[in-house]
PDB file of C-alpha atoms and ligand atoms in Angstrom:
ATOM      1  CA  MET B  11      17.854 -26.327  19.414  1.00  0.00           C
ATOM      2  CA  SER B  12      18.033 -22.923  20.377  1.00  0.00           C
ATOM      3  CA  PHE B  13      15.101 -20.658  19.984  1.00  0.00           C
ATOM      4  CA  SER B  14      15.317 -17.482  18.231  1.00  0.00           C
ATOM      5  CA  MET B  15      12.840 -14.708  18.161  1.00  0.00           C
ATOM      6  CA  ASP B  16      14.112 -14.122  14.825  1.00  0.00           C
ATOM      7  CA  SER B  17      11.413 -17.006  14.077  1.00  0.00           C
ATOM      8  CA  PHE B  18       8.771 -14.132  14.169  1.00  0.00           C
ATOM      9  CA  LYS B  19       9.914 -12.408  11.470  1.00  0.00           C
ATOM     10  CA  LEU B  20       8.213 -12.283   8.213  1.00  0.00           C
ATOM     11  CA  ASP B  21      10.730 -10.140   6.279  1.00  0.00           C
ATOM     12  CA  GLY B  22      10.942 -11.016   2.125  1.00  0.00           C
ATOM     13  CA  LYS B  23       8.117 -11.655   2.346  1.00  0.00           C
ATOM     14  CA  ILE B  24       5.389 -11.810   0.243  1.00  0.00           C
ATOM     15  CA  ALA B  25       1.341 -11.236   2.040  1.00  0.00           C
ATOM     16  CA  LEU B  26      -1.358 -11.443   0.039  1.00  0.00           C
ATOM     17  CA  VAL B  27      -4.206 -10.482   2.569  1.00  0.00           C
ATOM     18  CA  THR B  28      -8.037  -9.886   0.423  1.00  0.00           C
ATOM     19  CA  GLY B  29     -10.073  -6.908   1.745  1.00  0.00           C
ATOM     20  CA  ALA B  30      -7.664  -5.612   2.964  1.00  0.00           C
ATOM     21  CA  SER B  31      -8.746  -1.737   2.084  1.00  0.00           C
ATOM     22  CA  TYR B  32      -9.844  -0.800   6.274  1.00  0.00           C
ATOM     23  CA  GLY B  33     -11.125  -3.046   8.920  1.00  0.00           C
ATOM     24  CA  ILE B  34      -9.793  -6.015  10.744  1.00  0.00           C
ATOM     25  CA  GLY B  35      -7.704  -7.108   6.775  1.00  0.00           C
ATOM     26  CA  PHE B  36      -5.971  -3.615   7.066  1.00  0.00           C
ATOM     27  CA  ALA B  37      -4.630  -4.018  10.597  1.00  0.00           C
ATOM     28  CA  ILE B  38      -3.051  -6.978   9.723  1.00  0.00           C
ATOM     29  CA  ALA B  39      -1.654  -6.532   6.298  1.00  0.00           C
ATOM     30  CA  SER B  40      -0.056  -3.400   8.921  1.00  0.00           C
ATOM     31  CA  ALA B  41       1.390  -5.893  11.690  1.00  0.00           C
ATOM     32  CA  LEU B  42       2.370  -7.890   8.694  1.00  0.00           C
ATOM     33  CA  ALA B  43       4.611  -5.411   6.918  1.00  0.00           C
ATOM     34  CA  ASP B  44       5.782  -4.262  10.796  1.00  0.00           C
ATOM     35  CA  ALA B  45       7.538  -8.141  11.225  1.00  0.00           C
ATOM     36  CA  GLY B  46       9.062  -6.714   7.605  1.00  0.00           C
ATOM     37  CA  ALA B  47       6.588  -8.570   5.084  1.00  0.00           C
ATOM     38  CA  THR B  48       5.111  -6.335   1.209  1.00  0.00           C
ATOM     39  CA  ILE B  49       1.572  -6.133   1.681  1.00  0.00           C
ATOM     40  CA  VAL B  50      -0.650  -7.128  -0.976  1.00  0.00           C
ATOM     41  CA  PHE B  51      -3.865  -6.548  -0.511  1.00  0.00           C
ATOM     42  CA  ASN B  52      -7.206  -6.145  -2.661  1.00  0.00           C
ATOM     43  CA  ASP B  53     -10.384  -4.976  -3.024  1.00  0.00           C
ATOM     44  CA  ARG B  54     -13.490  -5.070  -4.257  1.00  0.00           C
ATOM     45  CA  SER B  55     -13.689  -1.590  -6.509  1.00  0.00           C
ATOM     46  CA  GLN B  56     -11.817   1.072  -7.361  1.00  0.00           C
ATOM     47  CA  GLU B  57     -12.323   3.551  -4.711  1.00  0.00           C
ATOM     48  CA  SER B  58     -11.823   1.147  -1.816  1.00  0.00           C
ATOM     49  CA  VAL B  59      -7.872   0.558  -2.785  1.00  0.00           C
ATOM     50  CA  GLU B  60      -7.882   3.704  -3.577  1.00  0.00           C
ATOM     51  CA  LYS B  61      -8.932   4.758   0.205  1.00  0.00           C
ATOM     52  CA  GLY B  62      -6.396   1.260   0.720  1.00  0.00           C
ATOM     53  CA  MET B  63      -3.393   2.668  -0.947  1.00  0.00           C
ATOM     54  CA  ALA B  64      -3.750   6.438   1.329  1.00  0.00           C
ATOM     55  CA  ALA B  65      -4.320   4.539   5.423  1.00  0.00           C
ATOM     56  CA  TYR B  66      -1.076   2.187   4.037  1.00  0.00           C
ATOM     57  CA  LYS B  67       0.421   6.341   2.358  1.00  0.00           C
ATOM     58  CA  GLU B  68      -0.219   7.357   5.859  1.00  0.00           C
ATOM     59  CA  ALA B  69       1.061   4.535   8.611  1.00  0.00           C
ATOM     60  CA  GLY B  70       4.316   4.722   6.055  1.00  0.00           C
ATOM     61  CA  ILE B  71       3.375   1.452   4.464  1.00  0.00           C
ATOM     62  CA  LYS B  72       4.618   0.537   0.613  1.00  0.00           C
ATOM     63  CA  ALA B  73       1.603  -1.871  -0.738  1.00  0.00           C
ATOM     64  CA  TYR B  74       0.369  -2.443  -4.054  1.00  0.00           C
ATOM     65  CA  GLY B  75      -3.099  -2.698  -4.339  1.00  0.00           C
ATOM     66  CA  TYR B  76      -5.220  -4.297  -7.204  1.00  0.00           C
ATOM     67  CA  VAL B  77      -9.184  -4.299  -7.595  1.00  0.00           C
ATOM     68  CA  ALA B  78     -10.496  -7.745  -7.311  1.00  0.00           C
ATOM     69  CA  ASP B  79     -13.714  -9.361  -6.046  1.00  0.00           C
ATOM     70  CA  VAL B  80     -12.340 -12.520  -4.354  1.00  0.00           C
ATOM     71  CA  THR B  81     -15.700 -14.931  -5.777  1.00  0.00           C
ATOM     72  CA  ASN B  82     -14.159 -14.448  -9.626  1.00  0.00           C
ATOM     73  CA  GLU B  83     -12.044 -17.062 -10.227  1.00  0.00           C
ATOM     74  CA  ALA B  84     -10.418 -15.356 -13.681  1.00  0.00           C
ATOM     75  CA  ALA B  85     -10.342 -12.717 -11.524  1.00  0.00           C
ATOM     76  CA  VAL B  86      -8.301 -13.837  -9.259  1.00  0.00           C
ATOM     77  CA  ASN B  87      -6.060 -15.743 -11.145  1.00  0.00           C
ATOM     78  CA  ASP B  88      -5.317 -12.358 -13.375  1.00  0.00           C
ATOM     79  CA  LEU B  89      -4.587 -11.060 -10.022  1.00  0.00           C
ATOM     80  CA  VAL B  90      -2.320 -14.007  -8.839  1.00  0.00           C
ATOM     81  CA  ALA B  91      -0.204 -13.918 -12.030  1.00  0.00           C
ATOM     82  CA  LYS B  92       0.017  -9.805 -12.228  1.00  0.00           C
ATOM     83  CA  VAL B  93       1.199  -9.886  -8.188  1.00  0.00           C
ATOM     84  CA  LYS B  94       4.266 -12.394  -9.087  1.00  0.00           C
ATOM     85  CA  GLU B  95       4.979 -10.500 -12.257  1.00  0.00           C
ATOM     86  CA  ASP B  96       5.021  -7.167  -9.446  1.00  0.00           C
ATOM     87  CA  VAL B  97       6.320  -8.364  -6.718  1.00  0.00           C
ATOM     88  CA  GLY B  98       7.355 -12.243  -6.914  1.00  0.00           C
ATOM     89  CA  THR B  99       5.864 -14.805  -5.473  1.00  0.00           C
ATOM     90  CA  ILE B 100       3.084 -15.149  -2.338  1.00  0.00           C
ATOM     91  CA  ASP B 101       4.510 -16.784   1.261  1.00  0.00           C
ATOM     92  CA  ILE B 102       1.558 -15.979   2.706  1.00  0.00           C
ATOM     93  CA  LEU B 103      -2.461 -15.766   2.152  1.00  0.00           C
ATOM     94  CA  VAL B 104      -4.715 -14.197   4.505  1.00  0.00           C
ATOM     95  CA  ASN B 105      -8.197 -14.886   3.605  1.00  0.00           C
ATOM     96  CA  ASN B 106      -9.804 -11.801   5.530  1.00  0.00           C
ATOM     97  CA  ALA B 107     -12.813 -10.489   3.345  1.00  0.00           C
ATOM     98  CA  GLY B 108     -16.286 -10.679   4.268  1.00  0.00           C
ATOM     99  CA  ILE B 109     -19.756 -10.329   4.486  1.00  0.00           C
ATOM    100  CA  ILE B 110     -22.557 -10.841   6.133  1.00  0.00           C
ATOM    101  CA  LYS B 111     -26.441 -10.032   5.754  1.00  0.00           C
ATOM    102  CA  ARG B 112     -27.557 -10.243   9.917  1.00  0.00           C
ATOM    103  CA  MET B 113     -32.246 -11.200   8.626  1.00  0.00           C
ATOM    104  CA  PRO B 114     -33.791 -14.267  10.070  1.00  0.00           C
ATOM    105  CA  MET B 115     -33.205 -17.327   8.525  1.00  0.00           C
ATOM    106  CA  MET B 116     -37.213 -17.394   6.632  1.00  0.00           C
ATOM    107  CA  GLU B 117     -36.772 -14.444   5.613  1.00  0.00           C
ATOM    108  CA  MET B 118     -33.584 -15.350   4.118  1.00  0.00           C
ATOM    109  CA  SER B 119     -33.172 -15.452  -0.221  1.00  0.00           C
ATOM    110  CA  ALA B 120     -31.382 -18.176  -1.326  1.00  0.00           C
ATOM    111  CA  GLU B 121     -29.965 -15.772  -3.252  1.00  0.00           C
ATOM    112  CA  ASP B 122     -29.320 -14.193   0.163  1.00  0.00           C
ATOM    113  CA  PHE B 123     -27.859 -17.294   1.695  1.00  0.00           C
ATOM    114  CA  ARG B 124     -25.230 -18.421  -1.809  1.00  0.00           C
ATOM    115  CA  GLN B 125     -23.765 -14.672  -1.858  1.00  0.00           C
ATOM    116  CA  VAL B 126     -23.001 -15.120   1.802  1.00  0.00           C
ATOM    117  CA  ILE B 127     -21.159 -18.634   0.934  1.00  0.00           C
ATOM    118  CA  ASP B 128     -19.569 -16.863  -2.493  1.00  0.00           C
ATOM    119  CA  VAL B 129     -18.122 -14.017   0.078  1.00  0.00           C
ATOM    120  CA  ASP B 130     -17.407 -15.817   3.066  1.00  0.00           C
ATOM    121  CA  LEU B 131     -15.702 -19.567   1.530  1.00  0.00           C
ATOM    122  CA  ASN B 132     -16.214 -20.283  -2.614  1.00  0.00           C
ATOM    123  CA  GLY B 133     -13.847 -16.479  -2.115  1.00  0.00           C
ATOM    124  CA  PRO B 134     -10.494 -18.176  -0.176  1.00  0.00           C
ATOM    125  CA  PHE B 135     -11.644 -21.531  -1.800  1.00  0.00           C
ATOM    126  CA  ILE B 136     -10.528 -19.243  -5.297  1.00  0.00           C
ATOM    127  CA  VAL B 137      -8.062 -17.339  -3.297  1.00  0.00           C
ATOM    128  CA  ALA B 138      -6.285 -21.584  -1.790  1.00  0.00           C
ATOM    129  CA  LYS B 139      -6.269 -22.833  -4.988  1.00  0.00           C
ATOM    130  CA  ALA B 140      -5.263 -19.934  -6.872  1.00  0.00           C
ATOM    131  CA  VAL B 141      -1.832 -19.429  -4.254  1.00  0.00           C
ATOM    132  CA  LEU B 142      -0.904 -23.225  -3.288  1.00  0.00           C
ATOM    133  CA  PRO B 143       0.901 -23.561  -6.681  1.00  0.00           C
ATOM    134  CA  GLY B 144       3.235 -20.930  -6.074  1.00  0.00           C
ATOM    135  CA  MET B 145       3.611 -21.519  -2.462  1.00  0.00           C
ATOM    136  CA  ILE B 146       3.903 -25.394  -3.576  1.00  0.00           C
ATOM    137  CA  GLU B 147       6.394 -24.872  -5.700  1.00  0.00           C
ATOM    138  CA  LYS B 148       8.641 -22.380  -3.937  1.00  0.00           C
ATOM    139  CA  GLY B 149       8.853 -24.737  -0.747  1.00  0.00           C
ATOM    140  CA  HIS B 150       6.532 -23.544   1.884  1.00  0.00           C
ATOM    141  CA  GLY B 151       4.004 -21.395   1.961  1.00  0.00           C
ATOM    142  CA  LYS B 152       0.723 -20.328   5.009  1.00  0.00           C
ATOM    143  CA  ILE B 153      -2.825 -19.692   4.705  1.00  0.00           C
ATOM    144  CA  ILE B 154      -4.717 -17.722   7.586  1.00  0.00           C
ATOM    145  CA  ASN B 155      -8.605 -17.845   7.033  1.00  0.00           C
ATOM    146  CA  ILE B 156     -10.638 -15.563   9.115  1.00  0.00           C
ATOM    147  CA  CYS B 157     -13.316 -17.879  10.938  1.00  0.00           C
ATOM    148  CA  SER B 158     -15.082 -16.319  13.152  1.00  0.00           C
ATOM    149  CA  MET B 159     -17.028 -16.974  16.784  1.00  0.00           C
ATOM    150  CA  MET B 160     -19.571 -18.497  14.003  1.00  0.00           C
ATOM    151  CA  SER B 161     -17.275 -21.059  13.234  1.00  0.00           C
ATOM    152  CA  GLU B 162     -18.805 -22.703  16.590  1.00  0.00           C
ATOM    153  CA  LEU B 163     -22.213 -20.678  16.904  1.00  0.00           C
ATOM    154  CA  GLY B 164     -25.294 -20.254  15.802  1.00  0.00           C
ATOM    155  CA  ARG B 165     -27.130 -17.446  16.513  1.00  0.00           C
ATOM    156  CA  GLU B 166     -30.965 -16.106  14.958  1.00  0.00           C
ATOM    157  CA  THR B 167     -30.535 -13.374  12.075  1.00  0.00           C
ATOM    158  CA  VAL B 168     -26.700 -14.930  10.783  1.00  0.00           C
ATOM    159  CA  SER B 169     -28.047 -18.763   9.580  1.00  0.00           C
ATOM    160  CA  GLY B 170     -25.648 -18.066   6.105  1.00  0.00           C
ATOM    161  CA  TYR B 171     -22.763 -17.016   7.948  1.00  0.00           C
ATOM    162  CA  ALA B 172     -22.133 -19.257  10.535  1.00  0.00           C
ATOM    163  CA  ALA B 173     -22.596 -21.981   7.422  1.00  0.00           C
ATOM    164  CA  ALA B 174     -19.681 -19.988   5.747  1.00  0.00           C
ATOM    165  CA  LYS B 175     -17.778 -20.107   8.563  1.00  0.00           C
ATOM    166  CA  GLY B 176     -18.527 -23.535   9.746  1.00  0.00           C
ATOM    167  CA  GLY B 177     -17.496 -24.977   6.125  1.00  0.00           C
ATOM    168  CA  LEU B 178     -13.879 -22.069   6.355  1.00  0.00           C
ATOM    169  CA  LYS B 179     -13.051 -23.657   9.522  1.00  0.00           C
ATOM    170  CA  MET B 180     -13.595 -26.876   7.695  1.00  0.00           C
ATOM    171  CA  LEU B 181     -11.361 -25.458   4.953  1.00  0.00           C
ATOM    172  CA  THR B 182      -9.445 -24.311   7.036  1.00  0.00           C
ATOM    173  CA  LYS B 183      -8.566 -28.499   7.763  1.00  0.00           C
ATOM    174  CA  ASN B 184      -8.301 -29.615   4.721  1.00  0.00           C
ATOM    175  CA  ILE B 185      -5.865 -27.648   3.210  1.00  0.00           C
ATOM    176  CA  CYS B 186      -3.595 -28.059   6.464  1.00  0.00           C
ATOM    177  CA  SER B 187      -4.401 -32.118   5.366  1.00  0.00           C
ATOM    178  CA  GLU B 188      -3.766 -31.855   1.279  1.00  0.00           C
ATOM    179  CA  PHE B 189      -0.536 -29.716   1.779  1.00  0.00           C
ATOM    180  CA  GLY B 190       0.620 -30.546   4.606  1.00  0.00           C
ATOM    181  CA  GLU B 191       3.211 -32.553   3.328  1.00  0.00           C
ATOM    182  CA  ALA B 192       4.542 -29.701   0.815  1.00  0.00           C
ATOM    183  CA  ASN B 193       5.565 -26.710   3.933  1.00  0.00           C
ATOM    184  CA  ILE B 194       2.245 -25.500   3.788  1.00  0.00           C
ATOM    185  CA  GLN B 195       0.672 -24.439   6.980  1.00  0.00           C
ATOM    186  CA  CYS B 196      -3.282 -23.318   6.352  1.00  0.00           C
ATOM    187  CA  ASN B 197      -4.639 -21.945  10.710  1.00  0.00           C
ATOM    188  CA  GLY B 198      -7.570 -20.043  11.260  1.00  0.00           C
ATOM    189  CA  ILE B 199      -8.067 -17.011  13.651  1.00  0.00           C
ATOM    190  CA  GLY B 200     -11.270 -16.024  15.148  1.00  0.00           C
ATOM    191  CA  PRO B 201     -12.168 -13.247  15.871  1.00  0.00           C
ATOM    192  CA  GLY B 202     -14.252 -12.287  18.706  1.00  0.00           C
ATOM    193  CA  TYR B 203     -16.521  -9.073  18.810  1.00  0.00           C
ATOM    194  CA  ILE B 204     -14.410  -6.631  17.149  1.00  0.00           C
ATOM    195  CA  ALA B 205     -15.343  -3.054  16.844  1.00  0.00           C
ATOM    196  CA  THR B 206     -15.172  -2.451  13.103  1.00  0.00           C
ATOM    197  CA  PRO B 207     -17.385  -1.081  11.237  1.00  0.00           C
ATOM    198  CA  GLN B 208     -18.753  -4.831   9.840  1.00  0.00           C
ATOM    199  CA  THR B 209     -20.791  -4.843  13.896  1.00  0.00           C
ATOM    200  CA  ALA B 210     -21.318  -0.581  14.044  1.00  0.00           C
ATOM    201  CA  PRO B 211     -24.660  -1.603  13.486  1.00  0.00           C
ATOM    202  CA  LEU B 212     -24.941  -4.110  16.523  1.00  0.00           C
ATOM    203  CA  ARG B 213     -22.861  -1.228  18.893  1.00  0.00           C
ATOM    204  CA  GLU B 214     -25.214   1.632  17.390  1.00  0.00           C
ATOM    205  CA  LYS B 215     -26.019   3.948  20.504  1.00  0.00           C
ATOM    206  CA  GLN B 216     -29.846   4.389  20.736  1.00  0.00           C
ATOM    207  CA  ALA B 217     -32.271   7.310  20.529  1.00  0.00           C
ATOM    208  CA  ASP B 218     -31.991   8.189  24.150  1.00  0.00           C
ATOM    209  CA  GLY B 219     -27.992   7.793  23.901  1.00  0.00           C
ATOM    210  CA  SER B 220     -27.876   4.166  25.611  1.00  0.00           C
ATOM    211  CA  ARG B 221     -25.243   1.517  24.875  1.00  0.00           C
ATOM    212  CA  HIS B 222     -27.130  -1.017  22.588  1.00  0.00           C
ATOM    213  CA  PRO B 223     -28.750  -4.185  23.537  1.00  0.00           C
ATOM    214  CA  PHE B 224     -26.611  -6.056  21.640  1.00  0.00           C
ATOM    215  CA  ASP B 225     -23.402  -3.827  22.677  1.00  0.00           C
ATOM    216  CA  GLN B 226     -24.629  -4.189  26.278  1.00  0.00           C
ATOM    217  CA  PHE B 227     -24.378  -8.160  25.351  1.00  0.00           C
ATOM    218  CA  ILE B 228     -22.082  -9.449  24.237  1.00  0.00           C
ATOM    219  CA  ILE B 229     -19.964  -6.899  26.935  1.00  0.00           C
ATOM    220  CA  ALA B 230     -21.971  -8.853  29.840  1.00  0.00           C
ATOM    221  CA  LYS B 231     -21.197 -11.586  26.925  1.00  0.00           C
ATOM    222  CA  THR B 232     -16.581 -11.340  26.961  1.00  0.00           C
ATOM    223  CA  PRO B 233     -14.918 -12.219  29.289  1.00  0.00           C
ATOM    224  CA  ALA B 234     -12.627  -9.095  29.336  1.00  0.00           C
ATOM    225  CA  ALA B 235     -15.569  -7.432  29.478  1.00  0.00           C
ATOM    226  CA  ARG B 236     -15.323  -5.692  26.402  1.00  0.00           C
ATOM    227  CA  TRP B 237     -15.296  -5.499  22.691  1.00  0.00           C
ATOM    228  CA  GLY B 238     -12.046  -6.523  21.023  1.00  0.00           C
ATOM    229  CA  GLU B 239     -10.388  -3.973  18.771  1.00  0.00           C
ATOM    230  CA  SER B 240      -9.050  -4.837  14.800  1.00  0.00           C
ATOM    231  CA  ALA B 241      -4.942  -4.861  17.374  1.00  0.00           C
ATOM    232  CA  ASP B 242      -5.940  -7.962  19.466  1.00  0.00           C
ATOM    233  CA  LEU B 243      -5.649  -9.924  16.002  1.00  0.00           C
ATOM    234  CA  GLN B 244      -2.466  -8.270  14.763  1.00  0.00           C
ATOM    235  CA  GLY B 245       0.131 -10.163  17.171  1.00  0.00           C
ATOM    236  CA  PRO B 246      -1.220 -13.667  16.665  1.00  0.00           C
ATOM    237  CA  ALA B 247      -1.856 -12.709  12.560  1.00  0.00           C
ATOM    238  CA  VAL B 248       2.083 -12.538  12.644  1.00  0.00           C
ATOM    239  CA  PHE B 249       2.383 -15.254  14.861  1.00  0.00           C
ATOM    240  CA  LEU B 250       0.498 -17.771  12.181  1.00  0.00           C
ATOM    241  CA  ALA B 251       2.032 -16.619   8.961  1.00  0.00           C
ATOM    242  CA  SER B 252       6.026 -16.788  10.938  1.00  0.00           C
ATOM    243  CA  PRO B 253       8.670 -19.528  10.902  1.00  0.00           C
ATOM    244  CA  ALA B 254       7.371 -20.024  15.099  1.00  0.00           C
ATOM    245  CA  SER B 255       4.240 -21.683  13.643  1.00  0.00           C
ATOM    246  CA  ASP B 256       5.506 -23.749  10.943  1.00  0.00           C
ATOM    247  CA  PHE B 257       4.454 -27.243  13.230  1.00  0.00           C
ATOM    248  CA  VAL B 258       0.499 -25.516  14.088  1.00  0.00           C
ATOM    249  CA  ASN B 259      -1.442 -26.698  11.404  1.00  0.00           C
ATOM    250  CA  GLY B 260      -4.832 -27.142  11.081  1.00  0.00           C
ATOM    251  CA  HIS B 261      -6.231 -24.734  13.419  1.00  0.00           C
ATOM    252  CA  ILE B 262      -8.133 -21.939  14.428  1.00  0.00           C
ATOM    253  CA  LEU B 263      -6.961 -19.496  17.367  1.00  0.00           C
ATOM    254  CA  TYR B 264      -9.878 -17.946  18.639  1.00  0.00           C
ATOM    255  CA  VAL B 265      -8.457 -14.074  19.604  1.00  0.00           C
ATOM    256  CA  ASP B 266     -11.771 -13.705  21.711  1.00  0.00           C
ATOM    257  CA  GLY B 267     -11.513 -11.974  24.812  1.00  0.00           C
ATOM    258  CA  GLY B 268     -12.588 -15.462  26.843  1.00  0.00           C
ATOM    259  CA  ILE B 269     -16.575 -15.517  24.836  1.00  0.00           C
ATOM    260  CA  LEU B 270     -16.265 -19.689  24.203  1.00  0.00           C
ATOM    261  CA  ALA B 271     -14.894 -20.400  27.186  1.00  0.00           C
ATOM    262  CA  TYR B 272     -17.338 -18.074  29.291  1.00  0.00           C
ATOM    263  CA  ILE B 273     -21.283 -20.243  29.957  1.00  0.00           C
ATOM    264  CA  GLY B 274     -22.666 -16.791  31.128  1.00  0.00           C
ATOM    265  CA  LYS B 275     -23.620 -14.425  34.022  1.00  0.00           C
ATOM    266  CA  GLN B 276     -25.194 -16.478  36.683  1.00  0.00           C
ATOM    267  CA  PRO B 277     -28.525 -14.959  36.891  1.00  0.00           C
TER     268      PRO B 277
HETATM  269  P1  NAP A 311     -15.436  -5.300   7.176  1.00  0.00           P
HETATM  270  O1  NAP A 311     -15.330  -3.821   8.189  1.00  0.00           O
HETATM  271  O2  NAP A 311     -16.890  -5.493   6.960  1.00  0.00           O
HETATM  272  O3  NAP A 311     -14.148  -5.705   5.878  1.00  0.00           O
HETATM  273  C1  NAP A 311     -14.073  -6.649   4.905  1.00  0.00           C
HETATM  274  C2  NAP A 311     -13.960  -6.281   3.614  1.00  0.00           C
HETATM  275  O4  NAP A 311     -13.829  -7.384   3.037  1.00  0.00           O
HETATM  276  C3  NAP A 311     -13.647  -4.740   2.711  1.00  0.00           C
HETATM  277  O5  NAP A 311     -12.413  -4.125   3.073  1.00  0.00           O
HETATM  278  C4  NAP A 311     -14.530  -5.489   1.996  1.00  0.00           C
HETATM  279  O6  NAP A 311     -14.305  -3.917   1.284  1.00  0.00           O
HETATM  280  C5  NAP A 311     -13.928  -6.856   1.344  1.00  0.00           C
HETATM  281  N1  NAP A 311     -14.941  -7.832   0.548  1.00  0.00           N
HETATM  282  C6  NAP A 311     -16.188  -7.712   1.162  1.00  0.00           C
HETATM  283  N2  NAP A 311     -17.001  -8.773  -0.294  1.00  0.00           N
HETATM  284  C7  NAP A 311     -15.270  -8.734  -0.854  1.00  0.00           C
HETATM  285  C8  NAP A 311     -14.842  -9.275  -2.634  1.00  0.00           C
HETATM  286  N3  NAP A 311     -16.122  -9.929  -3.281  1.00  0.00           N
HETATM  287  N4  NAP A 311     -14.096  -9.380  -2.741  1.00  0.00           N
HETATM  288  C9  NAP A 311     -13.206  -8.882  -1.499  1.00  0.00           C
HETATM  289  N5  NAP A 311     -13.167  -7.466  -1.173  1.00  0.00           N
HETATM  290  C10 NAP A 311     -13.772  -7.947  -0.724  1.00  0.00           C
HETATM  291  O7  NAP A 311     -15.548  -6.333   7.644  1.00  0.00           O
HETATM  292  P2  NAP A 311     -15.034  -6.752   8.802  1.00  0.00           P
HETATM  293  O8  NAP A 311     -14.465  -7.247  10.378  1.00  0.00           O
HETATM  294  O9  NAP A 311     -12.843  -6.125   9.048  1.00  0.00           O
HETATM  295  O10 NAP A 311     -14.015  -8.682   8.583  1.00  0.00           O
HETATM  296  C11 NAP A 311     -13.235  -8.224   8.467  1.00  0.00           C
HETATM  297  C12 NAP A 311     -13.223 -10.287   8.039  1.00  0.00           C
HETATM  298  O11 NAP A 311     -13.126 -11.105   9.525  1.00  0.00           O
HETATM  299  C13 NAP A 311     -14.481 -10.468   7.685  1.00  0.00           C
HETATM  300  O12 NAP A 311     -14.504 -11.907   7.112  1.00  0.00           O
HETATM  301  C14 NAP A 311     -15.532 -10.826   8.936  1.00  0.00           C
HETATM  302  O13 NAP A 311     -16.536 -12.199   8.549  1.00  0.00           O
HETATM  303  C15 NAP A 311     -14.104 -11.035   9.674  1.00  0.00           C
HETATM  304  N6  NAP A 311     -14.889 -11.429  11.428  1.00  0.00           N
HETATM  305  C16 NAP A 311     -15.350 -10.034  11.345  1.00  0.00           C
HETATM  306  C17 NAP A 311     -15.148  -9.583  12.841  1.00  0.00           C
HETATM  307  C18 NAP A 311     -15.961  -8.233  13.078  1.00  0.00           C
HETATM  308  O14 NAP A 311     -16.799  -8.440  14.627  1.00  0.00           O
HETATM  309  N7  NAP A 311     -16.222  -7.736  13.056  1.00  0.00           N
HETATM  310  C19 NAP A 311     -16.121 -11.072  14.000  1.00  0.00           C
HETATM  311  C20 NAP A 311     -15.363 -12.034  13.343  1.00  0.00           C
HETATM  312  C21 NAP A 311     -14.572 -12.604  12.362  1.00  0.00           C
HETATM  313  P3  NAP A 311     -15.450  -3.203   0.442  1.00  0.00           P
HETATM  314  O15 NAP A 311     -15.039  -2.025   0.855  1.00  0.00           O
HETATM  315  O16 NAP A 311     -15.781  -3.878  -1.112  1.00  0.00           O
HETATM  316  O17 NAP A 311     -17.206  -3.915   1.454  1.00  0.00           O
HETATM  317  C1  GCO A 312     -22.571 -10.745  14.206  1.00  0.00           C
HETATM  318  C2  GCO A 312     -21.442 -11.054  14.099  1.00  0.00           C
HETATM  319  C3  GCO A 312     -20.524 -11.117  13.862  1.00  0.00           C
HETATM  320  C4  GCO A 312     -19.224 -11.013  14.728  1.00  0.00           C
HETATM  321  C5  GCO A 312     -18.240 -11.932  13.675  1.00  0.00           C
HETATM  322  C6  GCO A 312     -17.788 -13.091  15.454  1.00  0.00           C
HETATM  323  O1  GCO A 312     -24.362 -10.447  13.965  1.00  0.00           O
HETATM  324  O2  GCO A 312     -23.276 -12.170  15.176  1.00  0.00           O
HETATM  325  O3  GCO A 312     -21.854  -9.775  13.052  1.00  0.00           O
HETATM  326  O4  GCO A 312     -20.450 -12.511  13.091  1.00  0.00           O
HETATM  327  O5  GCO A 312     -18.599  -9.980  13.519  1.00  0.00           O
HETATM  328  O6  GCO A 312     -18.181 -12.986  12.949  1.00  0.00           O
HETATM  329  O7  GCO A 312     -16.493 -13.694  15.491  1.00  0.00           O
END
């Protein structure tokens, strides 16, 4: 069988990227658009959707934006029905929307913990469940769950996030197990530390102008010796969304500059 670079193309495909007005979601959606896909995104507020629409327009991308909170099953089902009406049946889902609450576990209320699990784990379950019937009907589908280093590692202050992202890794493997026979591939991308608004507090300059200690820690812990950029996730996302990865299923592709491979600098 001969190989063709066309297997990376997404022409004619419809991709839903959740929470993609800015940050990682926007970068991934832009790359999928560049590869030929039609982009649909949602965000939880009208303001974010408008901000996103303006950003896509500026980038020369025709995108369809909708307000829908990924934790609201009825709103997500309405979103998928509306997309079917306006654009068509979704071929590619990127479960990107996510939140983090950084606080020591003993200070975290059960309600805060529940909220993180709700957005970061129940959300992907709800959206995947809503798009799967259309994918089954079409005879193919790609689901990419945005996982994290915290799908593998823990650290002080991110108990809810690590529990959710660890769960998302296993949801990925389970969707692969349950729907592989329907020609649906479900994989994860595990970004390392990426410079986005979500991680801005970890990079804030100190009063004396020096770099945040966490910033210095990440540079030292990353063999690539830098924070990732959202753009670092674009190639991996196109690969996992395209026919080039049709026999890759249930895999988490860590895009972390080597953090998970490295024990850390010797003293
Ligand atoms: P971000 O800058 O905070 O953007 C998150 C996006 O999700 C925003 O558009 C946000 O909308 C949206 N969102 C939040 N809750 C939502 C909900 N309930 N329904 C719909 N949309 C919702 O985050 P990011 O850094 O780009 O991260 C994107 C994904 O990558 C997340 O899943 C995150 O956990 C994961 N990740 C990030 C990093 C990193 O280093 N940055 C590393 C690993 C994994 P609003 O505008 O309404 O807030
Ligand atoms: C944190 C960070 C991380 C990253 C990312 C790592 O506080 O440790 O926010 O959790 O956002 O998910 O892969």
